[in-house]
Amino acid sequence: MRKQIAAANWKMNLTISQAEKLVNDLLATAHEVKENQQVLLAVPFPYLSQVEKLLAGKNGVAVAAQNCSNKLSGAYTGEVSVEMLSSLNINYVIIGHSERREYFNESNQLLAEKINMALQNNITPVFCCGEALEIRESEKQNEFVGKQLNESLYHLTPDQLKKVVIAYEPIWAIGTGKTASSEQAQEMHAFIRSELSNKYGVETANEISILYGGSVKGANAKEIFSQPDVDGGLVGGASLNAGEFNTIINSLK
Ligand code: 13P
C-alpha cells in the first residue's frame, strides 16, 4: 500500500539554532506516525547530520536533502553528491523543485540524470512537477505535466518507478497563499496516476505516492489530503511552524 507522506521543505530558511528549536518543538508535540505514514524533513545541506541526530529513534520521521548533483564525484565545486547523502544515511532527496527549475535552469533531461543517481544509491527521489499560471490559464497543464513525467521518469523500469515519490506543485500556488482547490488537486493527481497507469500498468501506478504542494497549511490540509489520489503534501512556509506542521501531519489519511 502506498505511503501517506507529510514532507517539510524548509528551503533556504533558518539558522542552525532555529532549526534545532523547530525540530525539538515538533518532537515535543508530535503524535505517533502511523505504519502507513511517513514524515520527511527536507533541510538545508549543512543541517542534515544534526537534524538526523535529533530525530534518532523517532519512527516514521526521516531527513531529506533538497537537491543533489547529477554527477557522482569530482571537480564540481559547491555540488553535493548522492554518495555523500548516502554516507550520512539520508534516504530521500527532493528533485526538480520548480525553484531549481526556474532559478538554476534545471531541465527535464538533467532531472532524469539526478533521478538515476538517487535510485542507483538507494535514495528515494521526491520528484516535483507542476505548471505555471499561464499554462493553467491556457488549459495546457495536463500536457505540460505529462511532458515533465515523460522526460524525467519514463526511462525507468516499473521496479525503479515504484521507488519514486511524485509531488505535484502548481507554481501559481507556491508561497502565494492561493492553494489549488481540492477538486483541482484531485483532478491533476488522477491524471498523473492515469498516465503512470497507461505506461506502467494500474498495479504500479497505485503504488506511487503523489503529494500535493502549494500553500498547504493546517487549515486546508485535511480537505486536500482527503482526496483519493492525494497521498499527502510537500509543505514550504507552514512547515517552519511546529504547530502548523503537526496539524498537517495529523491530517494525513
Ligand atoms: P509553500 O507551502 O510555501 O507554498 O511552498 C510549497 C513548496 O514549494 C514546497 O516544496
Tab-separated table of N, CA and C and ligand atoms in Angstrom, residues 9 11 97 99 169 173-175 214-216 234-237, ligand 1:
chain	number	residue	atom	x	y	z
A	9	ASN	N	9.501	21.137	3.404
A	9	ASN	CA	10.604	21.675	2.609
A	9	ASN	C	10.976	23.018	3.211
A	11	LYS	N	13.388	24.851	2.494
A	11	LYS	CA	14.037	25.750	1.520
A	11	LYS	C	15.266	26.402	2.177
A	97	HIS	N	12.509	20.609	-7.898
A	97	HIS	CA	11.599	21.635	-7.378
A	97	HIS	C	11.516	22.781	-8.392
A	99	GLU	N	11.584	25.828	-8.046
A	99	GLU	CA	12.565	26.906	-7.813
A	99	GLU	C	13.915	26.544	-8.417
A	169	GLU	N	3.218	20.255	-7.682
A	169	GLU	CA	3.221	21.587	-7.081
A	169	GLU	C	2.949	22.627	-8.166
A	173	ALA	N	0.594	28.250	-7.009
A	173	ALA	CA	0.125	28.045	-5.625
A	173	ALA	C	1.273	28.047	-4.620
A	174	ILE	N	2.521	28.145	-5.117
A	174	ILE	CA	3.669	28.058	-4.207
A	174	ILE	C	3.948	29.413	-3.569
A	175	GLY	N	3.835	29.460	-2.248
A	175	GLY	CA	4.167	30.671	-1.492
A	175	GLY	C	3.226	31.829	-1.765
A	214	GLY	N	1.847	23.458	-2.385
A	214	GLY	CA	1.434	24.809	-2.790
A	214	GLY	C	0.469	25.368	-1.765
A	215	SER	N	1.013	26.173	-0.813
A	215	SER	CA	0.200	26.823	0.217
A	215	SER	C	-0.619	25.852	1.074
A	216	VAL	N	-0.070	24.643	1.301
A	216	VAL	CA	-0.722	23.741	2.264
A	216	VAL	C	-0.487	24.305	3.659
A	234	LEU	N	3.706	18.299	0.210
A	234	LEU	CA	5.055	18.859	0.303
A	234	LEU	C	4.844	20.319	0.702
A	235	VAL	N	5.356	20.670	1.867
A	235	VAL	CA	4.930	21.903	2.517
A	235	VAL	C	6.105	22.848	2.725
A	236	GLY	N	5.988	24.069	2.247
A	236	GLY	CA	7.037	25.058	2.444
A	236	GLY	C	6.795	25.872	3.708
A	237	GLY	N	6.254	27.074	3.540
A	237	GLY	CA	6.100	28.039	4.635
A	237	GLY	C	5.535	27.456	5.922
B	1	13P	P1	4.529	26.788	0.197
B	1	13P	O1	3.930	25.696	1.083
B	1	13P	O2	5.254	27.833	0.988
B	1	13P	O3	3.538	27.319	-0.764
B	1	13P	O4	5.677	26.063	-0.665
B	1	13P	C1	5.368	24.892	-1.333
B	1	13P	C2	6.623	24.290	-1.801
B	1	13P	O5	7.283	24.820	-2.690
B	1	13P	C3	7.085	23.064	-1.148
B	1	13P	O6	8.115	22.480	-1.853
